[in-house]
Tab-separated table of C-alpha atoms and ligand atoms in Angstrom:
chain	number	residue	atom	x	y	z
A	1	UNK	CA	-17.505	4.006	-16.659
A	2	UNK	CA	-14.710	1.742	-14.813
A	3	UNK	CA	-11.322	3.456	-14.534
A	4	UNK	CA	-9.757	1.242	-17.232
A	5	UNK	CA	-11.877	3.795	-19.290
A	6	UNK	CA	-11.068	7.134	-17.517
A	7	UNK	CA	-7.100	6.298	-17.314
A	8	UNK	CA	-7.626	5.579	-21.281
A	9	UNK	CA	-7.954	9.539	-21.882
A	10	UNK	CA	-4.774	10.456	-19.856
A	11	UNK	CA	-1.326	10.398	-21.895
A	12	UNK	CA	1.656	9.994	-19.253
A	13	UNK	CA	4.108	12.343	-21.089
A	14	UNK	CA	1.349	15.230	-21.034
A	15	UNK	CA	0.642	14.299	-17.459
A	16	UNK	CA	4.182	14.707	-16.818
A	17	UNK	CA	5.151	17.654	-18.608
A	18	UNK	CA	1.976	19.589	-16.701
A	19	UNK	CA	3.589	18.455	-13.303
A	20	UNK	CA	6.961	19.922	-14.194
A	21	UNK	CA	5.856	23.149	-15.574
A	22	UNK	CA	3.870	23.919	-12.118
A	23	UNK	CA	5.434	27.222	-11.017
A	24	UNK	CA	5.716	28.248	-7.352
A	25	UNK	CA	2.505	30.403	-7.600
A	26	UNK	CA	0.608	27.074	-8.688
A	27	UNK	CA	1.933	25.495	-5.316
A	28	UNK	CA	1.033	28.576	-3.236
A	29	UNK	CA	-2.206	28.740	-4.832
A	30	UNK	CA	-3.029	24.906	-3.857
A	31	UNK	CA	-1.581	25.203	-0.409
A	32	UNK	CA	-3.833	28.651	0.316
A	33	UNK	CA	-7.205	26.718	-1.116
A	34	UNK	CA	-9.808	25.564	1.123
A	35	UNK	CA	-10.104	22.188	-0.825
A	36	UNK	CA	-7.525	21.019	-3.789
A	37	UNK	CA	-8.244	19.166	-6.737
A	38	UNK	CA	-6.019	17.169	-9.105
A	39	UNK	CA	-4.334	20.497	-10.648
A	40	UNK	CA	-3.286	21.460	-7.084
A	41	UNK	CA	-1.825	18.185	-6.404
A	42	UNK	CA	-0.047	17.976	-9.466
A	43	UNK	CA	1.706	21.387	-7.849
A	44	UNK	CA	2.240	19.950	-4.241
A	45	UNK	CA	4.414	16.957	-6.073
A	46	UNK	CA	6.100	19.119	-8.536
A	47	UNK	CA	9.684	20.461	-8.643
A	48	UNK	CA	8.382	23.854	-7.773
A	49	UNK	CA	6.845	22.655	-4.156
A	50	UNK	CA	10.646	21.511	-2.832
A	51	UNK	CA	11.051	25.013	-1.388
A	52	UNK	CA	7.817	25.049	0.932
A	53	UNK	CA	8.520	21.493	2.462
A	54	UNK	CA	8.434	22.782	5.924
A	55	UNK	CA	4.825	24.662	4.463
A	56	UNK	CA	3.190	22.171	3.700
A	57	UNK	CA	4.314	19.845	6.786
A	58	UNK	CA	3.135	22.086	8.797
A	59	UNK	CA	-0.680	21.896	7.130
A	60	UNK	CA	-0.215	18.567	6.906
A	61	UNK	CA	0.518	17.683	10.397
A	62	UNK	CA	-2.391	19.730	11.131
A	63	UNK	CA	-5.062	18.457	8.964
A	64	UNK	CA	-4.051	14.829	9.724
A	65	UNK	CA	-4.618	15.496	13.360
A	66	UNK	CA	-7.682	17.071	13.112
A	67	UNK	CA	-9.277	14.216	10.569
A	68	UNK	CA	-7.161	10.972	13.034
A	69	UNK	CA	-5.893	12.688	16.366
A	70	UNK	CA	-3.026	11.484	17.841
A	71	UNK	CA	-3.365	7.984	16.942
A	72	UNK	CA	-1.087	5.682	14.471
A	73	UNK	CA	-2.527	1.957	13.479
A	74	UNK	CA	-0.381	-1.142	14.201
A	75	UNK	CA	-0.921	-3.927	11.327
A	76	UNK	CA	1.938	-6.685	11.021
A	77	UNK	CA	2.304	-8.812	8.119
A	78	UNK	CA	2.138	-12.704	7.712
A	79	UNK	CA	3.539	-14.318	4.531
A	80	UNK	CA	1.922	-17.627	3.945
A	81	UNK	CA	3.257	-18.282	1.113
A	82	UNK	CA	6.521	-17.258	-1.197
A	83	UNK	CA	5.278	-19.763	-4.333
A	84	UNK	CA	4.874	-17.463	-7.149
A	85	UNK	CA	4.014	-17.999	-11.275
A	86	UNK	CA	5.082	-14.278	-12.108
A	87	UNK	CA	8.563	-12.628	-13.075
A	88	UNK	CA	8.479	-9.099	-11.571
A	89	UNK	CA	11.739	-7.639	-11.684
A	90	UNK	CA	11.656	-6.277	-8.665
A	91	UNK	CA	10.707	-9.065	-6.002
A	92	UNK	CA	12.631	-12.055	-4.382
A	93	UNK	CA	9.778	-13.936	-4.675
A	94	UNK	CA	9.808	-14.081	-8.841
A	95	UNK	CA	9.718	-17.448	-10.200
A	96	UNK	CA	12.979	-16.796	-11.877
A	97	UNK	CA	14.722	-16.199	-8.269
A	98	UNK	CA	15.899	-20.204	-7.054
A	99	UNK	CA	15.256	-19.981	-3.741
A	100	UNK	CA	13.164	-22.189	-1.410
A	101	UNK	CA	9.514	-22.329	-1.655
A	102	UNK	CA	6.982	-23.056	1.202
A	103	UNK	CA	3.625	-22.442	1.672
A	104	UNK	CA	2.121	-23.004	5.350
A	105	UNK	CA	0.487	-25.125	5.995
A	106	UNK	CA	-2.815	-24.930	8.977
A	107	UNK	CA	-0.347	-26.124	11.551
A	108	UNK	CA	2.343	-23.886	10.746
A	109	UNK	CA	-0.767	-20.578	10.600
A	110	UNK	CA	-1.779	-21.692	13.776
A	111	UNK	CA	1.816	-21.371	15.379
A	112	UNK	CA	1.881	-17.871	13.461
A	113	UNK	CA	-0.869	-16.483	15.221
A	114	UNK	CA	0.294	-17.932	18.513
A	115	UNK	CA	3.713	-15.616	17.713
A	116	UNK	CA	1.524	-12.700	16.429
A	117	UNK	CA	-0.506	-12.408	19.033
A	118	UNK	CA	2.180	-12.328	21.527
A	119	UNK	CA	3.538	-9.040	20.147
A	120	UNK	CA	-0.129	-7.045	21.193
A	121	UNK	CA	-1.684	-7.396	17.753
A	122	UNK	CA	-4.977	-7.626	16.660
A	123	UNK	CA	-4.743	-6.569	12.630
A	124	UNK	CA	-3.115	-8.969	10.267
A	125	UNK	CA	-1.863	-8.481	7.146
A	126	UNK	CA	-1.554	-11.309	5.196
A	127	UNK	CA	0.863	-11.752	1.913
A	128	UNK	CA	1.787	-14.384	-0.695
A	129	UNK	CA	2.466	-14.330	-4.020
A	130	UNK	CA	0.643	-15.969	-6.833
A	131	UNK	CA	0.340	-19.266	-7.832
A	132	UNK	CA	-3.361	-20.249	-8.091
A	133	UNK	CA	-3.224	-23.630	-8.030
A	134	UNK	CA	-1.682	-23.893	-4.767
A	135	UNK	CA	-2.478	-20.527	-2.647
A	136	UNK	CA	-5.800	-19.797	-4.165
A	137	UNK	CA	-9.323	-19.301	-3.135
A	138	UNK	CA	-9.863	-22.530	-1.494
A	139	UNK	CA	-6.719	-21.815	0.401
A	140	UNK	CA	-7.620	-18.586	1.600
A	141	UNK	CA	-11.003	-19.675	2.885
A	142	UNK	CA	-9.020	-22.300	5.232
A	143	UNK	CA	-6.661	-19.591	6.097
A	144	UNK	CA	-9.731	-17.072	7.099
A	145	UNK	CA	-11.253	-19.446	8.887
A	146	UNK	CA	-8.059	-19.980	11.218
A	147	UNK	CA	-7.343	-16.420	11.223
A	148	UNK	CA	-10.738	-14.803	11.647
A	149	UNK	CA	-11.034	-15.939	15.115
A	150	UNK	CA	-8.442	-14.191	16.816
A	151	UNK	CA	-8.143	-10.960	14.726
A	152	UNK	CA	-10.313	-8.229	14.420
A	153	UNK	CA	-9.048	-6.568	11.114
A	154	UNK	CA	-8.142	-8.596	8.311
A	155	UNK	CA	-5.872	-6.825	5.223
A	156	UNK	CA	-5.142	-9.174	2.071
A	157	UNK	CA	-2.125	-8.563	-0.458
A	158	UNK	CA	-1.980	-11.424	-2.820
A	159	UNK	CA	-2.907	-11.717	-6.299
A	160	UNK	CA	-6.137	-9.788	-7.705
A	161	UNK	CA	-9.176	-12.222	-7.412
A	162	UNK	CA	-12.245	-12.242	-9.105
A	163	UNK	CA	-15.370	-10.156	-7.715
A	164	UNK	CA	-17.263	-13.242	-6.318
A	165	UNK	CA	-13.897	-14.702	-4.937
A	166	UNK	CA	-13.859	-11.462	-3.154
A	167	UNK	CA	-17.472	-11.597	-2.147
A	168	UNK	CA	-16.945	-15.118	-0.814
A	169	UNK	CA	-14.123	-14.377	1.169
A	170	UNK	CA	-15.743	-11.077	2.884
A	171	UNK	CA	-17.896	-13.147	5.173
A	172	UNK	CA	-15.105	-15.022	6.644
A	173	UNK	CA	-13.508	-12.281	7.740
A	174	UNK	CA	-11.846	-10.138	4.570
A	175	UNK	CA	-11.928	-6.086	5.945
A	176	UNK	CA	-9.167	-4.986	3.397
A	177	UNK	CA	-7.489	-5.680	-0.042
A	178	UNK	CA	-3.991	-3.754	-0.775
A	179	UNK	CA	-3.619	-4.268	-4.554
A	180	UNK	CA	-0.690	-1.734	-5.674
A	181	UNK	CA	-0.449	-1.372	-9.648
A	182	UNK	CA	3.467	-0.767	-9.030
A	183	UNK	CA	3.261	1.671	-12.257
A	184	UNK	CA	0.730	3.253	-14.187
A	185	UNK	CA	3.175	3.162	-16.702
A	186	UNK	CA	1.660	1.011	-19.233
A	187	UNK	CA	5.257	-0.208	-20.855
A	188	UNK	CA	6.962	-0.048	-18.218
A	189	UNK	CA	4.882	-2.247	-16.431
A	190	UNK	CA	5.504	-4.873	-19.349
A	191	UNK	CA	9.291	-4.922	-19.095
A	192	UNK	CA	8.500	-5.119	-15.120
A	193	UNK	CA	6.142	-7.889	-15.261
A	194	UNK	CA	6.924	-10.003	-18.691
A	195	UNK	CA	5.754	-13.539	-17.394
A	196	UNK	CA	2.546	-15.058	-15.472
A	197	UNK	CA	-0.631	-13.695	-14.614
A	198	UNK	CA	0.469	-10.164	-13.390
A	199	UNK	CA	1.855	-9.232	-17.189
A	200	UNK	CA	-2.300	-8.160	-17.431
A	201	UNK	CA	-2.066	-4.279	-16.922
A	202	UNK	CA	-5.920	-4.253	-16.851
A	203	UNK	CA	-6.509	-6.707	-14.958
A	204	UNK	CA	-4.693	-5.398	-12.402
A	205	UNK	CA	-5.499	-1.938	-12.833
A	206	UNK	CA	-9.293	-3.108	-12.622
A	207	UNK	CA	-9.094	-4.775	-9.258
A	208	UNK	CA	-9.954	-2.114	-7.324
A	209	UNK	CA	-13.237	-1.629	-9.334
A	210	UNK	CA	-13.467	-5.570	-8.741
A	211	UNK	CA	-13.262	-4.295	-5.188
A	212	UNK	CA	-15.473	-1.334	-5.176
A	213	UNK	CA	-18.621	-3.878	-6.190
A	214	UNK	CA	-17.600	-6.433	-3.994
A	215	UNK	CA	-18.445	-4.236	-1.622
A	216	UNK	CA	-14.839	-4.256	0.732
A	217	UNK	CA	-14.459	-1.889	3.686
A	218	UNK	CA	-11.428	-0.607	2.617
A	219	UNK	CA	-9.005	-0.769	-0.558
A	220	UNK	CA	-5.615	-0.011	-0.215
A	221	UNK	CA	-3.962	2.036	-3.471
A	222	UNK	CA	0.088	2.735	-4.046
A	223	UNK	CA	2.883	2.005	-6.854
A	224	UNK	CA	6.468	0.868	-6.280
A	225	UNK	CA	8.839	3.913	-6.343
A	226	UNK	CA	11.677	3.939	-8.139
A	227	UNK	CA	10.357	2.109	-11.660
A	228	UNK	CA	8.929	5.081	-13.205
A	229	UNK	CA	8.991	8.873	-12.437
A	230	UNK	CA	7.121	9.071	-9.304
A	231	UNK	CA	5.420	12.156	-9.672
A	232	UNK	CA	3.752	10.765	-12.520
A	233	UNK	CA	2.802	7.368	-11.062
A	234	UNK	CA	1.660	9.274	-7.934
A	235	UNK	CA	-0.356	11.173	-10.013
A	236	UNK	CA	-2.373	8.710	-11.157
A	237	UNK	CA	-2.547	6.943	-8.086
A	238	UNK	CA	-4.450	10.100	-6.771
A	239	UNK	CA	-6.574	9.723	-10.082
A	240	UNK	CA	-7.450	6.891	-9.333
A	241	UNK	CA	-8.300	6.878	-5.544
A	242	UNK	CA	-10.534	10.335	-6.758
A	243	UNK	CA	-12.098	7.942	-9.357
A	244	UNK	CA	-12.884	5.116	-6.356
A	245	UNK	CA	-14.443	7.259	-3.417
A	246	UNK	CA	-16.676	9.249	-5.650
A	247	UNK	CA	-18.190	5.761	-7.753
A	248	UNK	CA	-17.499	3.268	-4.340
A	249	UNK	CA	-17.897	6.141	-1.287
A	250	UNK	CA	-19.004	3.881	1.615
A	251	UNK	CA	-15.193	1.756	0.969
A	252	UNK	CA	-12.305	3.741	2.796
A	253	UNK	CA	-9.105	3.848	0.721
A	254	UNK	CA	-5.514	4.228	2.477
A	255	UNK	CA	-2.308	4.880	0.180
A	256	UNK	CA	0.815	3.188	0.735
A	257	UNK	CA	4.573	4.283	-0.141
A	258	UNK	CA	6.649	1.646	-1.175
A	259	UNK	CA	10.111	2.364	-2.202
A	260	UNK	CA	12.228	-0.442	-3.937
A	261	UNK	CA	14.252	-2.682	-1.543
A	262	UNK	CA	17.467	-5.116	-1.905
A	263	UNK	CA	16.655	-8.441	-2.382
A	264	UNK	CA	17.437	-11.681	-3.897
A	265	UNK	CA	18.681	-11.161	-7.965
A	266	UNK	CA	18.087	-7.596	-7.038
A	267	UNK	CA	16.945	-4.547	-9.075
A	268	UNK	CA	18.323	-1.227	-9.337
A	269	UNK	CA	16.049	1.733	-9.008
A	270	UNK	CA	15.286	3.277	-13.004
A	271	UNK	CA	14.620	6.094	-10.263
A	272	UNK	CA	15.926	7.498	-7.397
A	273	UNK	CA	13.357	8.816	-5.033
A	274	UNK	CA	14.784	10.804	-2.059
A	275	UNK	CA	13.600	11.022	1.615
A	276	UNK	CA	12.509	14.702	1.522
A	277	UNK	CA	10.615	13.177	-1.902
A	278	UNK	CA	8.958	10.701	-0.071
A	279	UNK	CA	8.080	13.366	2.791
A	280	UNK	CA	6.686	15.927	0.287
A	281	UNK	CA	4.433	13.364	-1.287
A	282	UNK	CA	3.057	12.051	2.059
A	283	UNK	CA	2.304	16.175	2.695
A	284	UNK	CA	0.937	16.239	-0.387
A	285	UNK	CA	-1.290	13.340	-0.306
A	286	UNK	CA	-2.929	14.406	3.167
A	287	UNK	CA	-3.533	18.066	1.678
A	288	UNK	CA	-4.980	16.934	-1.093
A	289	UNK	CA	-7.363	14.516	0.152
A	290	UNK	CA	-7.774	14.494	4.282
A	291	UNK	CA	-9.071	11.317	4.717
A	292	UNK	CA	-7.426	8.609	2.843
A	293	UNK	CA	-4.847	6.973	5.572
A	294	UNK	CA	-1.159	6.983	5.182
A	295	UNK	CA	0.869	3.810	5.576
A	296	UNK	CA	4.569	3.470	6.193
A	297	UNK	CA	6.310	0.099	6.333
A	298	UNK	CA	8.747	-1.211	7.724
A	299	UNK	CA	11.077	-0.886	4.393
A	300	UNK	CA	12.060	2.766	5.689
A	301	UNK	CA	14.527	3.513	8.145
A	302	UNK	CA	14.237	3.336	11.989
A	303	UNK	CA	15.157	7.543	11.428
A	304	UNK	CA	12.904	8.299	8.681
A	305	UNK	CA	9.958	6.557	10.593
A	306	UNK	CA	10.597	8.347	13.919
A	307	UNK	CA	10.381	11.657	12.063
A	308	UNK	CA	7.403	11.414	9.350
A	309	UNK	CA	5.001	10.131	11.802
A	310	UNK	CA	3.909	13.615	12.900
A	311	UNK	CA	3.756	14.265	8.947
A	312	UNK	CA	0.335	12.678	7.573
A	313	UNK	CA	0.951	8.871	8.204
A	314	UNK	CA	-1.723	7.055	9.786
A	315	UNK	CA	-0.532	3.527	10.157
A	316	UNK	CA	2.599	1.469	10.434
A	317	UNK	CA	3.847	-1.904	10.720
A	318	UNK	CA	6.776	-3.021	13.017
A	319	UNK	CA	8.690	-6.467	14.003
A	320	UNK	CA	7.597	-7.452	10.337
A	321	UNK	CA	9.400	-10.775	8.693
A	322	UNK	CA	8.645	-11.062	5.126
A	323	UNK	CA	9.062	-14.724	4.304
A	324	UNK	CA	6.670	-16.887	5.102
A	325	UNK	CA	6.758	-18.438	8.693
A	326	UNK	CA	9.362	-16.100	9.872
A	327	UNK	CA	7.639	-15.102	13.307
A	328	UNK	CA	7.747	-18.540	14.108
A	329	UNK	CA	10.877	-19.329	13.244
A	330	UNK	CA	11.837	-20.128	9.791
A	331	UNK	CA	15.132	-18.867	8.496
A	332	UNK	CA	15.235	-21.243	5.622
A	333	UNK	CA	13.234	-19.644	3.410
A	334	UNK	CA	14.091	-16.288	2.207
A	335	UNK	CA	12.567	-12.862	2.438
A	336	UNK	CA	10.636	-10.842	-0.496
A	337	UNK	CA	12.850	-7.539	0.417
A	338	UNK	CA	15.330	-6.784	3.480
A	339	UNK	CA	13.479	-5.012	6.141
A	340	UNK	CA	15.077	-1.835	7.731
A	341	UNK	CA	13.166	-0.586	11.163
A	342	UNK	CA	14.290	-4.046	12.899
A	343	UNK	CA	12.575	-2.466	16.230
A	344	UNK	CA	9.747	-4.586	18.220
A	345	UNK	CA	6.539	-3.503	17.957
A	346	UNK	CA	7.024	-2.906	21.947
A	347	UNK	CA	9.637	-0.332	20.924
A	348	UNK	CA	8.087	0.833	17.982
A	349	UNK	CA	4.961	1.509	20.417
A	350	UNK	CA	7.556	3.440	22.828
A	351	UNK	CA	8.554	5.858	20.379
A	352	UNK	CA	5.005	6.617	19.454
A	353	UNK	CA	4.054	7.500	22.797
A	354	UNK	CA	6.902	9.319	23.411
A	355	UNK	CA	6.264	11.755	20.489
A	356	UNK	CA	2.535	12.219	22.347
A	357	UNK	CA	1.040	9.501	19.639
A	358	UNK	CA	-1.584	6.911	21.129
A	359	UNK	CA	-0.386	3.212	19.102
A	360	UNK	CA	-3.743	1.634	18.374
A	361	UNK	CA	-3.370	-2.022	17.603
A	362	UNK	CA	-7.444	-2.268	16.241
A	363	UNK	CA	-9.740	0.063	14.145
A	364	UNK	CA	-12.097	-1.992	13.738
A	365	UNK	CA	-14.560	-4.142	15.232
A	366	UNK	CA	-17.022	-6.248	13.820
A	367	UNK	CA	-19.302	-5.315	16.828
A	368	UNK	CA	-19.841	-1.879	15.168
A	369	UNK	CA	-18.992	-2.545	11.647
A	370	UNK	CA	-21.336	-5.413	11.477
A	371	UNK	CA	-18.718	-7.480	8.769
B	401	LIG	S1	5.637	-9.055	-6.706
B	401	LIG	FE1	4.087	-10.557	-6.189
B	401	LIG	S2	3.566	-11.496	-8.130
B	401	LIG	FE2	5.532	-10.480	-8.440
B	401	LIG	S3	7.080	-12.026	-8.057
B	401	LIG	FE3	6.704	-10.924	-6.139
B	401	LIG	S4	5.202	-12.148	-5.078
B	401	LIG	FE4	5.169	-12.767	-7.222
């Protein structure tokens, strides 16, 4: 059964209704548990679990340390291209936004990873959006063979790809695919997405399965807060990542927590998702499951950063540009969303270690993973 098929069974106003009836003995039931299932996390992100915020930081500090030690992943993104076929409502990069387009081209990669490098790192995360003709499979081979070479972790965001464009591109290099389904909200997601290839809810919604067979190392789940209730899409998210490591177990999974951003022909959040939200679902995601990793951008604020990391989150980026050739120097083409943390990845790395946190700028190498 793919998920397509399990997600068909679940209505979201039921789901909904069940998270906001959880009562505070549902929440201290799920904190006191040895192991929590989906009930209990429905309870951790309820309205009921505001009150034991400091509660269930405290357990969640704890079981992340125990499952990563003091450690936080570096990964940095490069945008090689902003060309894009879809309207999403949401992103500068929509085909309705008129701004300039580029895509690099092996020169311009090249002086990328010369910039890249520079800054310490060693996992690359690389971004465009989706116009096949242009940025698509044959495009990414030529990029993974530049890349590949002088990084030792890989992560892809770009449009979903077939299973065999997946399985051809995991030999040159692909460790990671980050394919967020923005909302499980089926109609939502049309008024979000109403032209190009990304208007295909299941398509989407059936990459990670895609994935799964492929065989990646590691898929990378999350939805954009602030289009639908994000209890609800977070509770499917968790659905869904339960659904992937019990059929696809040897692939890791991380979660990430993207919160809508200004940019160009901006969007205002249907919404609102607060910062002791955000913090309560990052609790609740590590108590619920203690070994998916945690991922915080560089959309959150140098504050907000500096004090979740002790929370649950297992990875960050820093000194990220979001337009393609931006380490390099390109300020004529414009970002996908405004960044916030503007820090270095040198200071980024300071703060770490001054909150007793080790900044590990590889977790992975091809001389034990065998990739
Ligand atoms: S979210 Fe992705 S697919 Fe949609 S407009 Fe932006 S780059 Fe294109």
């Amino acid at each position: 059964m793919s998920f397509s098929e399990i997600f068909r069974n679940y209505n979201w106003d039921d789901i909904k209704s069940r998270i906001y009836s959880k009562t505070s003995q549902d929440v201290e039931n799920a904190i006191s548990k040895p192991q929590r299932n989906l009930e209990d996390f429905m309870a951790l992100i309820s309205p009921a679990a505001a009150p034991y915020l400091e509660q269930m930081a405290q357990l969640s500090h704890k079981l992340t340390q125990k499952r990563f030690g003091k450690t936080i992943q570096m990964y940095i993104p490069m945008y090689l291209s902003n060309e894009c076929q879809n309207i999403c409502t949401y992103c500068g990069f929509s085909l309705d936004n008129k701004i300039p387009r580029r895509t690099l081209t092996e020169k311009e990669i090249l002086s990328e990873i010369t910039h890249i490098k520079a800054m310490g790192y060693d996992h690359i995360l690389l971004v465009t959006g989706e116009a096949n003709k242009t940025v698509g499979l044959e495009y990414f081979k030529k990029a993974f063979r530049l890349i590949n070479p002088s990084f030792s972790h890989i992560s892809l965001e770009v449009q979903p790809l077939d299973q065999h464009e997946y399985e051809e591109l995991i030999p040159l290099g692909l460790n990671t695919v980050l394919v967020y389904q923005e909302t499980y909200h089926q109609e939502d997601y049309k008024k979000h997405h109403p032209k190009g290839k990304k208007s295909n809810f299941d398509y989407r919604l059936e990459t990670p399965d895609r994935l799964g067979r492929a065989g990646i190392h590691k898929i990378g789940l999350g939805v954009l807060f602030g289009l639908e209730d994000w209890r609800t899409d977070s509770f499917f998210t968790a659905l869904h990542l339960q659904y992937l490591e019990r059929k696809y177990w040897k692939t890791k999974y991380s979660i990430s927590f993207p919160r809508l951003r200004p940019h160009a022909g901006g969007l205002t959040p249907k919404v609102e998702m607060t910062d002791r939200e955000l913090v309560q679902l990052i609790c609740a995601y590590r108590i619920f499951n203690e070994e998916v990793e945690l991922s915080l951008s560089t959309r959150e604020s140098n504050k907000f950063r500096d004090n979740v990391i002790k929370l649950g989150i297992t990875s960050i980026s820093a000194g990220s540009k979001t337009n393609p050739g931006g380490y390099a120097n390109a300020p004529e083409s414009l970002e996908q969303f405004e960044i916030d943390d503007q820090r270095s990845p040198a200071q980024i790395a300071e703060m770490l270690t001054r909150q007793g946190y080790e900044p590990v700028w590889k977790d992975w190498d091809r001389a034990y993973g065998g990739g």
